[in-house]
Amino acid sequence: MLHLQPIISVSSSAYFALNCRSFCFEFHINRSSRLRYGVSESLLESSGNVILPNFRAVRELAFAINAERGTAGIREKEVRAGFLNAVGLLDEIGHFLVRIYDEKENPGVIRRALNHVEMSVGAEAVEKTLLQFLKDFPPKAVYIGLQSEKAYFDSVTTNRLHKEIALEEMVMMHLSNLNPANARIKELFDDTTLISRTKYMAVIKSLEQFFAGEKPFGPDNHSLLDALKKPILEHPENIEAQLGYFKEKWGIVLSVKFIERISSSVEFAKEEEKFIWHTFNPPGGKPSVETFVPDYKKEFQSYTPEERRDMLRRGQMKPEDYVYAEPEQFTPDTEWMPNVVLIAKNTYVWLDQLAKKYQREIKRLDQIPDEELDQLARWSFTSLWLIGVWERSSASKRIKQITGNLDAVSSAYSLYDYEIAHDLGGEAAFQNLNSRCWQRGIRLAGDMVPNHMGLYSKWVLEHPEFFIQSEHPPYPNYKFTGENLSNDANIELRIEDGYWNRNDAAVVFQRIDRRNGEVRYVYHGNDGTSMPWNDTAQLNLLRADVREAVIQNIFHVARKFSVIRFDAAMTLAKKHFQRLWYPMPGTSGVPSRQDHSLSRTEFDTMFPNEFWREVVDRFNAEMPQTLLLAEAFWLMEGYFVRTLGMHRVYNSAFMHMLMKEENQKFRAMIKNTLEFNPEILKRYVNFMSNPDEETAVDQYGKDDKYFGVATLMITLPGLPMFAHGQIEGFKEKYGMEYQRAYYNEIPDEWLIRRHEHEIFPLTKKRFLFSQVQNFEFYDFLDDRGNVNEDVIVYSNRAGNERAVIFFHNTFAECKGSIHQSVPKAVSAEGNVRSIPLAQSLGIQYSDTIYYRFRDRKTNLEYLCTGKHLHEKGLRAELRAFEYAVFTDFQEIADETGAYASIVQRLNGR
């Protein structure tokens, strides 16, 4: 049962609603509709309006209406909770404005209006009309039989006549009937009986005449009733537009709470539209990923927190634009970190493939052949990411079996506990593999999933308080009648029935403790971009004890792995954790979480510091040899490394932009980063595929485009990451529930050999490419001086070694040259500079000193003077998707003129 605060004064009904957090509103519902739809007496205010204290109550009312009418699921007939919320809020705003007009702008006007109507229509007729209104829309005391209509009518509360209150309520009800947007729910407040049996319309007409002669009200100086009708006349069919009218026109009069609630109402309706109507009926085809170029603008950084809060209140800043400070706090690398080259392996799939390759049982980590590790070392991989080594949640596997995938294992990211899986050989097998990898200079990398655990997990069993939850299902149509997914005799776990019949995307599962009968509804993990992850339970990092428990798990993982990849790390950044789970008023996140809205101040009190900053600081102090790698999107990449201090962060723009040949965007990303802070570029993780994406061969093919992009991945600053099966040319995308490969794919030996000839020699030179101190980026200019955005060119230096890389990422031919680097930040104050290519390579200006260098792909050698490189730069002609890597620069003094004659003869040819 919903708990309501007692109402002290009938006249304060509109103000009472403001005190029910940011949700509750009042709603006119007549006696017959209350009975038909089972409206609880506990929801009745003293005046007779129904008070809905939160969004869940609104959903329950909408559910009851649709169930009784038989319109549930029929889009053109169904009454949506978002619509009811908007109708009730519109009514409450009307009451609020009437109170302001009656108590501040034109004191006592409602009592004078009542006197005027009694004189013009007749006191007896007015009384009969209001008594009929009280019969149709009975106050609580009348409805439950404690008072008659007449007794209520003759009463007084806090200096307000009840008949005066009834008149105001009847006017609000009249406006609801007048509003064409309310046609679908007019039954709830239909005034037909009043029209046929009383002088109701004469009373309304008399009121209009009275207010026309009173003090104007509102931004356009209308009479009171005309001011309240104005949004209806402006937007007769759109209830949300009517609310928008009040927000725009009356914003200076309405309280901050009302402005926030209007925004929340809009978000509530959008949430319902998005997650109810489209979750299981998405448009055809996989959505295209839109790429964005970071511009690093800090529009609000110059304001103090107090100034930002004032801007929020004045509407000068949207809640979602309220950003936290972003100071520069990079974490320095230890000596081995810059040169890591990482390869990913889906552990179960890899073991299955190795068993087929070596024709013997390979099911445990200690059974992985030395030959495979030798090959990884020979290819210069220095880190091996083992995906899916932790003990997984049995519920995940069972869910997949029930839905038809009998061959699946549990998802690699639905975990029971952070212990090496028993069927992989447990801790002993892991330590065996770890030791053999260390002997070959390979550090193991592992996953840590910080935002959720498996639906059936040790913490769900032992610490249910750790998870985001509710005492009630957030949606009234939720049912939990399916199979118990728990293996523990004391605990029952069930996901919502909609998952089984594929007609809903429930956001919670049910947990029942058989020992005490306690029932909890725990939220599934969710990043707000698609359906909830139905085999997981979302951790509540608003709790300090949960944050500490997660940090201790991270340290536990670090004792086994030198590199930790944090799955979906951006969901725990403060602004996104609040956005998803405790949204600010006026915003929405995960469905139903508007019910748990918090202001930024409230949220900051409970979650004072960035979680990831605390993690990084503690690791810097206690385990600085651990490389922390964040999977982060949503334009958070720079923030994660520059402010939160992660060593590395995913750079998905690399994959998407180069695959789609958005070369201008890719170049702009690098140029903007260099101009803002080059250290960010060094901390990117660049990849051509990852476990969530299509395979590299599907995105890039197996020819020159693939090898051109792979060359960029290896030779740009940052951490290069190869996907499982990428080198072999495998096309299968391995799901996180796969225990074997389903395609019988044979490694493409030609592709492997080409990697060995063109790519792996570069991995041995990572020291030359990994740093940014000497990294320079260039515009490729054609013979007319125009920039060719399809050509990506950069140079780097380490000690005496130099490199210049060209890649033409389009199906065309071109020629041109590079000379001057693009602007690059060179100080903390933001000073930038641009230098010539020759200076970036440390080339001497001389016509007697020659420089000899070669293209590593073709093995062709080139020769030119230092003077030529200073004055002319470096020229190239490139075919479609052609790349060139110029290295092995040698400086040769031509004291005898021998090299000059060689160059003359070559030019003569």
PDB file of C-alpha atoms in Angstrom, residues 251-352:
ATOM      1  CA  GLY A 251       8.613  30.009 -15.798  1.00  0.00           C
ATOM      2  CA  ILE A 252       9.326  33.084 -13.699  1.00  0.00           C
ATOM      3  CA  VAL A 253       6.147  32.457 -11.648  1.00  0.00           C
ATOM      4  CA  LEU A 254       6.307  28.674 -11.312  1.00  0.00           C
ATOM      5  CA  SER A 255       8.619  27.293  -8.667  1.00  0.00           C
ATOM      6  CA  VAL A 256      11.828  25.455  -9.542  1.00  0.00           C
ATOM      7  CA  LYS A 257      10.050  22.254  -8.511  1.00  0.00           C
ATOM      8  CA  PHE A 258       7.365  22.778 -11.145  1.00  0.00           C
ATOM      9  CA  ILE A 259       9.924  23.522 -13.856  1.00  0.00           C
ATOM     10  CA  GLU A 260      11.779  20.329 -12.950  1.00  0.00           C
ATOM     11  CA  ARG A 261       8.569  18.325 -12.881  1.00  0.00           C
ATOM     12  CA  ILE A 262       7.460  19.550 -16.291  1.00  0.00           C
ATOM     13  CA  SER A 263      10.794  18.350 -17.651  1.00  0.00           C
ATOM     14  CA  SER A 264      10.401  15.077 -15.747  1.00  0.00           C
ATOM     15  CA  SER A 265       6.932  14.624 -17.215  1.00  0.00           C
ATOM     16  CA  VAL A 266       8.296  14.941 -20.725  1.00  0.00           C
ATOM     17  CA  GLU A 267      11.095  12.471 -19.953  1.00  0.00           C
ATOM     18  CA  PHE A 268       8.609  10.076 -18.344  1.00  0.00           C
ATOM     19  CA  ALA A 269       6.545  10.039 -21.520  1.00  0.00           C
ATOM     20  CA  LYS A 270       9.638   9.574 -23.703  1.00  0.00           C
ATOM     21  CA  GLU A 271      10.857   6.737 -21.506  1.00  0.00           C
ATOM     22  CA  GLU A 272       7.535   4.955 -21.841  1.00  0.00           C
ATOM     23  CA  GLU A 273       7.465   5.428 -25.592  1.00  0.00           C
ATOM     24  CA  LYS A 274      11.020   4.207 -26.033  1.00  0.00           C
ATOM     25  CA  PHE A 275      11.062   1.210 -23.735  1.00  0.00           C
ATOM     26  CA  ILE A 276       7.498  -0.090 -23.983  1.00  0.00           C
ATOM     27  CA  TRP A 277       6.658   0.361 -27.646  1.00  0.00           C
ATOM     28  CA  HIS A 278      10.040  -0.209 -29.266  1.00  0.00           C
ATOM     29  CA  THR A 279      11.998  -2.588 -27.041  1.00  0.00           C
ATOM     30  CA  PHE A 280      10.903  -5.725 -28.832  1.00  0.00           C
ATOM     31  CA  ASN A 281       9.919  -4.133 -32.101  1.00  0.00           C
ATOM     32  CA  PRO A 282      13.023  -2.210 -33.176  1.00  0.00           C
ATOM     33  CA  PRO A 283      13.391  -0.897 -36.726  1.00  0.00           C
ATOM     34  CA  GLY A 284      14.955  -3.379 -39.124  1.00  0.00           C
ATOM     35  CA  GLY A 285      18.707  -3.737 -39.374  1.00  0.00           C
ATOM     36  CA  LYS A 286      21.517  -2.967 -36.986  1.00  0.00           C
ATOM     37  CA  PRO A 287      21.697   0.749 -36.171  1.00  0.00           C
ATOM     38  CA  SER A 288      24.652   2.601 -37.599  1.00  0.00           C
ATOM     39  CA  VAL A 289      27.115   3.855 -35.018  1.00  0.00           C
ATOM     40  CA  GLU A 290      27.421   7.631 -35.158  1.00  0.00           C
ATOM     41  CA  THR A 291      30.931   8.866 -34.577  1.00  0.00           C
ATOM     42  CA  PHE A 292      31.848  12.099 -32.835  1.00  0.00           C
ATOM     43  CA  VAL A 293      34.962  14.224 -32.874  1.00  0.00           C
ATOM     44  CA  PRO A 294      36.045  15.424 -29.409  1.00  0.00           C
ATOM     45  CA  ASP A 295      36.449  19.176 -29.227  1.00  0.00           C
ATOM     46  CA  TYR A 296      37.430  19.345 -25.530  1.00  0.00           C
ATOM     47  CA  LYS A 297      35.450  22.529 -24.941  1.00  0.00           C
ATOM     48  CA  LYS A 298      34.884  23.251 -21.271  1.00  0.00           C
ATOM     49  CA  GLU A 299      31.927  25.588 -21.519  1.00  0.00           C
ATOM     50  CA  PHE A 300      31.081  25.607 -17.814  1.00  0.00           C
ATOM     51  CA  GLN A 301      34.475  25.021 -16.251  1.00  0.00           C
ATOM     52  CA  SER A 302      34.951  28.683 -15.405  1.00  0.00           C
ATOM     53  CA  TYR A 303      31.940  28.646 -13.059  1.00  0.00           C
ATOM     54  CA  THR A 304      31.975  27.623  -9.406  1.00  0.00           C
ATOM     55  CA  PRO A 305      29.578  24.866  -8.242  1.00  0.00           C
ATOM     56  CA  GLU A 306      27.380  27.515  -6.606  1.00  0.00           C
ATOM     57  CA  GLU A 307      27.217  29.507  -9.845  1.00  0.00           C
ATOM     58  CA  ARG A 308      26.316  26.369 -11.795  1.00  0.00           C
ATOM     59  CA  ARG A 309      23.492  25.563  -9.383  1.00  0.00           C
ATOM     60  CA  ASP A 310      22.160  29.102  -9.824  1.00  0.00           C
ATOM     61  CA  MET A 311      22.334  28.653 -13.605  1.00  0.00           C
ATOM     62  CA  LEU A 312      20.344  25.437 -13.256  1.00  0.00           C
ATOM     63  CA  ARG A 313      17.672  27.182 -11.220  1.00  0.00           C
ATOM     64  CA  ARG A 314      17.417  30.001 -13.755  1.00  0.00           C
ATOM     65  CA  GLY A 315      17.181  27.564 -16.650  1.00  0.00           C
ATOM     66  CA  GLN A 316      20.460  28.779 -18.153  1.00  0.00           C
ATOM     67  CA  MET A 317      21.919  25.288 -17.999  1.00  0.00           C
ATOM     68  CA  LYS A 318      20.307  21.898 -18.547  1.00  0.00           C
ATOM     69  CA  PRO A 319      20.754  19.369 -15.745  1.00  0.00           C
ATOM     70  CA  GLU A 320      22.625  17.009 -18.039  1.00  0.00           C
ATOM     71  CA  ASP A 321      25.101  19.801 -18.869  1.00  0.00           C
ATOM     72  CA  TYR A 322      26.085  20.237 -15.237  1.00  0.00           C
ATOM     73  CA  VAL A 323      29.605  18.816 -15.372  1.00  0.00           C
ATOM     74  CA  TYR A 324      32.144  18.057 -12.703  1.00  0.00           C
ATOM     75  CA  ALA A 325      35.525  19.742 -12.727  1.00  0.00           C
ATOM     76  CA  GLU A 326      38.087  18.131 -15.030  1.00  0.00           C
ATOM     77  CA  PRO A 327      41.563  18.840 -13.641  1.00  0.00           C
ATOM     78  CA  GLU A 328      44.598  17.260 -15.269  1.00  0.00           C
ATOM     79  CA  GLN A 329      45.679  14.233 -13.207  1.00  0.00           C
ATOM     80  CA  PHE A 330      47.395  11.766 -15.534  1.00  0.00           C
ATOM     81  CA  THR A 331      48.858   8.620 -13.992  1.00  0.00           C
ATOM     82  CA  PRO A 332      52.475   8.126 -15.121  1.00  0.00           C
ATOM     83  CA  ASP A 333      53.293   4.868 -16.880  1.00  0.00           C
ATOM     84  CA  THR A 334      55.784   2.465 -15.428  1.00  0.00           C
ATOM     85  CA  GLU A 335      58.573   1.401 -17.766  1.00  0.00           C
ATOM     86  CA  TRP A 336      56.797  -1.535 -19.467  1.00  0.00           C
ATOM     87  CA  MET A 337      53.362  -0.017 -20.017  1.00  0.00           C
ATOM     88  CA  PRO A 338      53.884   2.145 -23.131  1.00  0.00           C
ATOM     89  CA  ASN A 339      55.018  -0.792 -25.276  1.00  0.00           C
ATOM     90  CA  VAL A 340      52.229  -3.259 -24.519  1.00  0.00           C
ATOM     91  CA  VAL A 341      50.748  -5.046 -27.545  1.00  0.00           C
ATOM     92  CA  LEU A 342      47.596  -6.911 -26.527  1.00  0.00           C
ATOM     93  CA  ILE A 343      45.756  -9.859 -28.070  1.00  0.00           C
ATOM     94  CA  ALA A 344      42.329 -11.018 -26.875  1.00  0.00           C
ATOM     95  CA  LYS A 345      41.214 -14.626 -26.563  1.00  0.00           C
ATOM     96  CA  ASN A 346      37.717 -15.854 -25.708  1.00  0.00           C
ATOM     97  CA  THR A 347      38.986 -18.557 -23.368  1.00  0.00           C
ATOM     98  CA  TYR A 348      36.478 -21.358 -23.941  1.00  0.00           C
ATOM     99  CA  VAL A 349      36.476 -20.858 -27.714  1.00  0.00           C
ATOM    100  CA  TRP A 350      40.268 -20.722 -27.803  1.00  0.00           C
ATOM    101  CA  LEU A 351      40.618 -23.975 -25.868  1.00  0.00           C
ATOM    102  CA  ASP A 352      38.165 -25.662 -28.241  1.00  0.00           C
TER     103      ASP A 352
END
